[in-house]
Coordinates of C-alpha atoms and ligand atoms in Angstrom, one line a residue:
M1 CA 37.3 -33.6 27.8
N2 CA 38.7 -32.6 31.1
I3 CA 36.7 -30.5 33.4
P4 CA 38.5 -30.0 36.7
F5 CA 36.8 -29.7 40.0
N6 CA 38.6 -26.4 40.6
K7 CA 40.6 -24.0 38.5
P8 CA 42.0 -21.0 40.4
Y9 CA 40.8 -17.8 38.8
T10 CA 43.3 -15.0 38.0
T11 CA 42.2 -11.4 37.3
G12 CA 45.1 -10.4 35.1
K13 CA 46.2 -7.7 37.6
E14 CA 48.3 -10.2 39.8
L15 CA 51.4 -9.9 37.6
I16 CA 51.2 -6.0 37.5
Y17 CA 51.0 -5.8 41.3
L18 CA 53.7 -8.5 41.7
E19 CA 56.0 -6.4 39.5
Q20 CA 55.3 -3.3 41.6
A21 CA 56.0 -5.3 44.8
L22 CA 59.3 -6.6 43.3
H23 CA 60.2 -3.1 42.2
T24 CA 59.9 -1.6 45.7
R25 CA 62.4 -4.2 47.0
Q26 CA 60.3 -4.6 50.1
L27 CA 59.4 -8.2 49.9
A28 CA 58.9 -9.3 53.5
G29 CA 55.5 -8.8 55.0
G30 CA 54.0 -5.5 56.3
G31 CA 54.6 -3.4 53.1
A32 CA 52.2 -1.4 50.9
F33 CA 50.2 -4.4 49.6
T34 CA 49.9 -6.0 53.0
K35 CA 48.4 -2.7 54.2
K36 CA 46.0 -2.4 51.2
C37 CA 44.8 -6.0 51.8
T38 CA 44.2 -5.5 55.6
A39 CA 42.5 -2.2 55.0
W40 CA 40.2 -3.8 52.4
L41 CA 39.4 -6.7 54.8
E42 CA 38.8 -4.4 57.8
Q43 CA 36.5 -2.2 55.7
S44 CA 34.7 -5.0 54.0
V45 CA 34.2 -7.2 57.0
G46 CA 33.9 -4.5 59.6
C47 CA 36.3 -6.3 62.0
R48 CA 38.5 -4.4 64.4
K49 CA 41.8 -5.7 62.9
A50 CA 42.8 -8.0 60.0
L51 CA 46.2 -9.6 59.8
L52 CA 47.4 -11.5 56.8
T53 CA 48.8 -15.0 57.5
H54 CA 50.3 -17.8 55.4
S55 CA 47.0 -19.7 55.6
C56 CA 43.8 -20.1 57.4
T57 CA 45.5 -22.9 59.3
A58 CA 48.1 -20.4 60.6
A59 CA 45.3 -17.9 61.5
L60 CA 43.5 -20.6 63.5
E61 CA 46.8 -21.5 65.3
M62 CA 47.1 -17.8 66.2
T63 CA 43.5 -17.8 67.6
A64 CA 44.5 -20.8 69.9
L65 CA 47.5 -18.9 71.2
L66 CA 45.4 -15.7 71.7
A67 CA 42.7 -17.7 73.5
D68 CA 45.4 -19.0 75.8
I69 CA 44.3 -22.6 75.2
K70 CA 46.1 -24.9 77.7
P71 CA 46.5 -28.7 77.9
G72 CA 43.3 -30.3 78.9
D73 CA 41.1 -27.4 77.8
E74 CA 38.1 -28.3 75.6
V75 CA 37.1 -26.7 72.4
I76 CA 33.7 -27.4 70.8
M77 CA 33.5 -27.9 67.1
P78 CA 31.9 -30.0 64.4
S79 CA 33.6 -33.3 63.4
Y80 CA 32.5 -32.5 59.8
T81 CA 35.4 -30.0 59.1
F82 CA 38.9 -29.7 57.8
V83 CA 41.7 -31.1 60.0
S84 CA 43.1 -27.6 60.7
T85 CA 40.0 -26.6 62.7
A86 CA 41.0 -29.2 65.3
N87 CA 44.7 -29.3 64.9
A88 CA 45.2 -25.6 65.7
F89 CA 43.8 -26.4 69.2
V90 CA 45.3 -29.9 69.6
L91 CA 48.8 -28.2 69.0
R92 CA 48.2 -26.5 72.4
G93 CA 47.2 -29.8 74.1
S94 CA 43.5 -29.2 74.1
V95 CA 40.7 -31.7 73.5
P96 CA 38.4 -31.2 70.5
V97 CA 34.8 -31.9 71.5
F98 CA 32.8 -32.9 68.4
V99 CA 29.1 -32.0 68.1
D100 CA 26.8 -33.2 65.4
I101 CA 25.8 -31.0 62.4
R102 CA 22.4 -29.8 61.2
E103 CA 20.8 -31.7 58.5
D104 CA 20.0 -28.6 56.4
T105 CA 23.2 -26.6 56.3
L106 CA 25.8 -29.2 57.5
N107 CA 26.9 -26.6 60.1
I108 CA 27.3 -27.3 63.8
D109 CA 24.0 -28.0 65.4
E110 CA 23.7 -25.1 67.8
S111 CA 21.0 -26.9 69.8
K112 CA 23.6 -29.6 70.8
I113 CA 26.3 -27.2 72.0
E114 CA 25.1 -26.6 75.5
A115 CA 25.2 -30.3 76.3
A116 CA 28.8 -30.5 75.3
I117 CA 30.0 -27.7 77.7
T118 CA 32.0 -28.7 80.8
P119 CA 34.0 -26.7 83.3
K120 CA 37.0 -27.3 80.9
T121 CA 35.3 -25.7 77.9
K122 CA 37.2 -22.6 76.6
A123 CA 35.8 -22.0 73.1
I124 CA 33.3 -22.8 70.4
V125 CA 34.5 -23.0 66.8
P126 CA 31.6 -22.7 64.3
V127 CA 32.6 -23.6 60.8
H128 CA 30.6 -21.8 58.1
Y129 CA 30.3 -24.8 55.7
A130 CA 30.2 -23.9 52.0
G131 CA 30.1 -20.2 53.0
V132 CA 26.7 -20.6 54.6
A133 CA 26.6 -19.1 58.1
C134 CA 26.1 -21.0 61.3
E135 CA 23.3 -19.9 63.6
M136 CA 25.5 -17.2 65.1
D137 CA 22.9 -15.5 67.3
A138 CA 22.3 -18.8 69.2
I139 CA 26.0 -19.6 69.4
M140 CA 26.9 -16.1 70.7
A141 CA 24.2 -16.3 73.3
I142 CA 25.5 -19.7 74.6
A143 CA 29.1 -18.4 74.6
G144 CA 27.9 -15.3 76.6
K145 CA 26.0 -17.4 79.1
Y146 CA 29.1 -19.7 79.8
N147 CA 31.8 -17.0 79.2
L148 CA 33.3 -18.9 76.2
L149 CA 35.1 -17.5 73.2
V150 CA 33.7 -17.9 69.7
I151 CA 36.3 -18.4 66.9
E152 CA 34.7 -18.4 63.5
D153 CA 36.3 -20.8 61.0
A154 CA 35.3 -18.7 58.0
A155 CA 37.8 -20.5 55.7
Q156 CA 35.0 -20.7 53.1
G157 CA 33.1 -17.6 54.2
V158 CA 34.8 -14.6 52.7
K159 CA 32.0 -12.2 51.7
S160 CA 29.2 -14.3 53.1
G161 CA 26.8 -12.8 55.7
Y162 CA 24.4 -13.7 58.5
K163 CA 21.4 -11.4 59.0
G164 CA 23.3 -8.8 57.0
R165 CA 26.5 -9.0 59.1
P166 CA 29.6 -10.2 57.3
L167 CA 31.0 -13.6 58.4
G168 CA 34.2 -13.0 60.4
S169 CA 32.7 -10.0 62.2
I170 CA 30.5 -11.8 64.7
G171 CA 32.8 -14.1 66.8
H172 CA 35.6 -12.8 69.1
M173 CA 38.0 -13.8 66.3
A174 CA 37.8 -15.4 62.9
A175 CA 40.0 -17.0 60.2
F176 CA 39.7 -16.7 56.4
S177 CA 41.4 -18.8 53.7
F178 CA 42.8 -17.7 50.4
H179 CA 44.0 -21.2 49.4
E180 CA 43.7 -21.8 45.7
T181 CA 40.5 -23.8 46.2
K182 CA 38.7 -20.8 47.7
N183 CA 36.8 -17.9 46.1
I184 CA 39.6 -15.3 46.6
V185 CA 43.0 -16.9 46.2
S186 CA 46.7 -16.1 46.7
G187 CA 48.0 -19.7 46.3
E188 CA 48.3 -20.3 50.0
G189 CA 47.1 -17.5 52.2
G190 CA 44.8 -16.5 55.0
A191 CA 43.8 -13.8 57.5
L192 CA 43.1 -13.5 61.2
L193 CA 40.3 -11.2 62.0
V194 CA 40.1 -9.8 65.5
N195 CA 36.8 -8.3 66.8
D196 CA 37.5 -8.3 70.5
L197 CA 39.8 -5.5 71.6
R198 CA 41.4 -7.6 74.3
F199 CA 43.3 -9.5 71.6
M200 CA 44.4 -6.7 69.4
E201 CA 47.9 -6.0 70.8
R202 CA 48.9 -9.6 71.3
A203 CA 47.7 -10.6 67.8
E204 CA 50.4 -8.3 66.4
Y205 CA 53.1 -9.7 68.7
I206 CA 52.2 -13.3 67.9
L207 CA 52.1 -12.6 64.2
E208 CA 55.6 -11.2 64.3
K209 CA 57.5 -13.9 66.1
G210 CA 56.6 -12.6 69.6
T211 CA 58.1 -9.1 69.0
N212 CA 56.7 -5.6 68.9
R213 CA 58.1 -5.0 65.4
S214 CA 54.7 -3.6 64.2
K215 CA 54.9 -0.9 66.9
F216 CA 58.5 -0.1 66.0
F217 CA 57.4 0.5 62.3
R218 CA 54.6 2.7 63.5
G219 CA 57.1 4.7 65.5
E220 CA 55.5 3.8 68.8
V221 CA 58.7 2.3 70.3
D222 CA 62.3 3.2 69.5
K223 CA 63.6 -0.4 69.1
Y224 CA 61.8 -3.7 68.8
T225 CA 62.3 -6.6 71.1
W226 CA 60.9 -9.9 72.3
V227 CA 57.7 -9.3 74.3
D228 CA 55.6 -12.5 73.9
I229 CA 55.4 -16.0 72.4
G230 CA 54.8 -16.0 68.7
S231 CA 55.9 -17.5 65.4
S232 CA 56.4 -16.5 61.8
F233 CA 52.8 -16.2 60.8
L234 CA 53.1 -13.1 58.6
T235 CA 52.8 -13.5 54.9
S236 CA 55.1 -11.8 52.3
E237 CA 54.5 -8.8 50.1
I238 CA 54.6 -11.1 47.1
V239 CA 51.6 -13.0 48.3
A240 CA 49.8 -9.8 49.4
A241 CA 50.3 -8.3 45.9
C242 CA 48.5 -11.3 44.3
L243 CA 45.8 -11.2 47.0
F244 CA 45.1 -7.5 46.5
A245 CA 44.4 -8.1 42.8
Q246 CA 41.8 -10.7 43.8
L247 CA 40.2 -8.6 46.6
E248 CA 39.7 -5.7 44.1
A249 CA 37.9 -8.1 41.8
E250 CA 35.9 -9.7 44.6
D251 CA 32.5 -8.5 43.3
Q252 CA 33.0 -9.8 39.8
I253 CA 34.3 -13.1 41.1
T254 CA 31.4 -13.6 43.5
Q255 CA 28.9 -12.6 40.8
R256 CA 30.3 -15.1 38.3
R257 CA 30.3 -17.9 40.9
M258 CA 26.8 -17.0 41.9
E259 CA 25.5 -17.3 38.3
I260 CA 26.9 -20.8 38.0
W261 CA 25.5 -21.7 41.5
D262 CA 22.1 -20.4 40.5
H263 CA 22.2 -22.2 37.2
Y264 CA 23.0 -25.6 38.9
H265 CA 20.3 -25.0 41.5
R266 CA 17.6 -24.4 38.9
A267 CA 18.8 -27.3 36.7
F268 CA 18.6 -29.8 39.6
S269 CA 15.3 -28.8 41.0
A270 CA 13.3 -31.5 39.1
L271 CA 15.7 -34.2 40.4
E272 CA 15.0 -33.0 43.9
D273 CA 11.2 -32.9 43.2
A274 CA 11.5 -36.5 42.0
G275 CA 13.2 -37.5 45.3
K276 CA 16.5 -38.4 43.7
I277 CA 18.8 -35.9 45.3
R278 CA 18.8 -33.0 47.8
R279 CA 20.1 -29.6 46.8
P280 CA 21.9 -27.2 49.2
I281 CA 19.6 -25.3 51.6
I282 CA 20.3 -21.7 52.3
P283 CA 18.4 -20.4 55.4
Q284 CA 16.8 -17.0 54.9
E285 CA 19.1 -15.3 57.3
C286 CA 22.2 -16.5 55.4
Q287 CA 23.7 -14.6 52.5
H288 CA 26.1 -17.1 50.9
N289 CA 29.1 -16.5 48.6
A290 CA 28.6 -19.3 46.1
H291 CA 31.7 -21.1 47.4
M292 CA 30.4 -24.5 46.8
Y293 CA 27.7 -26.4 44.9
Y294 CA 27.0 -29.9 46.3
L295 CA 24.3 -32.6 45.9
L296 CA 23.3 -35.1 48.5
L297 CA 22.7 -38.5 46.9
S298 CA 20.7 -41.3 48.6
D299 CA 23.7 -43.4 49.8
L300 CA 27.4 -44.0 49.7
D301 CA 27.2 -46.6 47.0
K302 CA 25.3 -44.3 44.7
R303 CA 27.8 -41.5 45.4
T304 CA 30.8 -43.8 44.6
R305 CA 29.2 -44.8 41.3
F306 CA 28.3 -41.2 40.5
I307 CA 31.9 -39.9 41.0
E308 CA 33.3 -42.8 38.9
R309 CA 30.8 -42.3 36.1
L310 CA 31.5 -38.6 35.8
K311 CA 35.2 -39.2 36.0
S312 CA 34.9 -41.6 33.1
Q313 CA 33.4 -38.6 31.2
G314 CA 36.3 -36.4 32.2
I315 CA 34.4 -34.5 34.8
S316 CA 35.9 -34.3 38.3
T317 CA 33.5 -34.3 41.2
V318 CA 34.7 -34.9 44.8
F319 CA 33.3 -35.9 48.2
H320 CA 34.2 -33.8 51.2
Y321 CA 35.3 -34.1 54.8
V322 CA 35.9 -37.5 56.2
P323 CA 34.6 -36.9 59.7
L324 CA 37.4 -36.2 62.1
D325 CA 36.0 -38.5 64.8
T326 CA 36.6 -41.4 62.5
S327 CA 40.3 -40.5 61.8
P328 CA 43.2 -42.1 63.7
M329 CA 44.1 -38.8 65.3
G330 CA 40.6 -37.9 66.1
K331 CA 40.1 -41.2 67.9
K332 CA 43.2 -40.5 69.9
V333 CA 42.7 -36.9 71.0
A334 CA 39.1 -35.9 70.7
R335 CA 35.8 -36.5 72.6
T336 CA 32.5 -37.0 70.9
V337 CA 29.1 -35.8 72.1
D338 CA 26.2 -38.0 71.3
T339 CA 26.0 -40.0 68.0
L340 CA 27.1 -37.6 65.3
K341 CA 24.3 -39.2 63.2
H342 CA 24.0 -36.4 60.6
T343 CA 27.8 -36.0 60.4
H344 CA 28.3 -39.6 59.3
D345 CA 25.2 -39.9 57.1
L346 CA 25.7 -36.6 55.2
S347 CA 29.4 -37.0 54.7
D348 CA 28.8 -40.4 53.0
R349 CA 26.3 -38.9 50.6
L350 CA 27.7 -35.5 49.7
V351 CA 29.3 -34.8 46.3
R352 CA 30.7 -31.4 45.2
L353 CA 30.4 -30.3 41.6
P354 CA 33.0 -28.2 39.7
L355 CA 32.5 -24.4 40.4
W356 CA 35.0 -21.8 39.1
P357 CA 34.7 -18.7 37.0
G358 CA 35.3 -19.9 33.4
L359 CA 33.2 -23.1 33.9
E360 CA 30.3 -21.3 32.1
E361 CA 31.3 -22.8 28.7
H362 CA 31.1 -26.4 30.1
L363 CA 28.1 -25.9 32.4
A364 CA 25.6 -27.5 30.1
T365 CA 27.8 -30.5 29.7
V366 CA 28.3 -30.9 33.4
I367 CA 24.5 -30.5 34.1
D368 CA 23.6 -33.1 31.4
S369 CA 26.1 -35.6 32.7
V370 CA 24.9 -35.2 36.3
I371 CA 21.2 -35.6 35.3
T372 CA 22.0 -38.7 33.2
A373 CA 24.1 -40.2 36.0
I374 CA 21.3 -39.8 38.5
T375 CA 18.5 -40.8 36.2
P376 CA 20.1 -43.2 33.8
Ligands
LIG1 C1 36.8 -25.3 57.3 C2 38.3 -25.1 56.9 N1 39.1 -24.6 57.8 C3 40.4 -24.4 57.6 C4 40.9 -24.7 56.4 C5 42.4 -24.5 56.1 O1 42.6 -23.5 55.2 P1 44.1 -23.3 54.6 O2 44.3 -24.2 53.5 O3 44.1 -21.8 54.1 O4 45.1 -23.4 55.8 C6 40.1 -25.3 55.4 C7 40.6 -25.6 54.0 O5 40.0 -26.0 53.1 C8 38.7 -25.5 55.6 O6 37.9 -26.0 54.7

């Protein structure tokens, strides 16, 4: 038996759209499939502008350029996140300032943000862990009070919501991921979402190597030229063709993931009642997208043995972020506020279970193995 942790789902339409894209002979970015994807995102998220990028990492790097982050500026974020959240800003010479996470959602603890603010603070980067929203009302209020930007790292948050508002539509800017480990995939891929009108024009320049090429293609200028800094962040039509097939099937994909998530959640309720594990907590104001199912075990040793035991049965389960403040680079470039107690405790105890459309036929086996591993 071999049950992988992740198996990227394909809808069957990817090849059809790829063939159409190849047929048009317009393979660079900005063609028909790019437009369909950005229109879908703008409509579905309700953001002012969506731009397809190579990855969420690239989209985050664009936000750092748009926010005009300079050496010495500070950017507040959790340490419990993927390296790109921090790297995008460190590339501009800024200092990541790590704040602890909440015990319930593993999202940045909004009550600790204010204490981390200094005259050098430029932005707050909430990471919506497991597609469960951060406490965005509180975060936006703090940002408003101190005149800071909010950049949502919504890598895992496509189609999730907060008080009925889609993630990616709340901060000044946001970034999505379509990496093969996410709900909607295009191999590598991402999107920058812009909500603040101030950034609309520059976002297009930065995407297209610092040129006004997009304006040229819309007939707004008669030739295109170098107008700003930028890089090659735009993704190709080949990737956009795959992505559009996935976006069109988004409802079915989320529904299948949700059924598996709910199934896990019901199956492990007795273990939680017996005090053996803790299941994910979804606050009432959060509408999640079933991106991830995890369990919190009682300690690191138990988690290590759990992962090994399931591996010996052919079931792949994985831990998640090694806190960035403990990494060699984090120690060199970042500042930490307070003790990050929950960050270190929870990251030692968290284990993620397989979750992908198609897992249904193995679900009973996985659940049995998990229950037996925890209550031998
Ligand atoms: C919170 C977070 N931010 C950013 C990224 C980077 O996404 P990508 O692989 O699309 O660059 C990830 C990837 O898993 C992530 O989990």
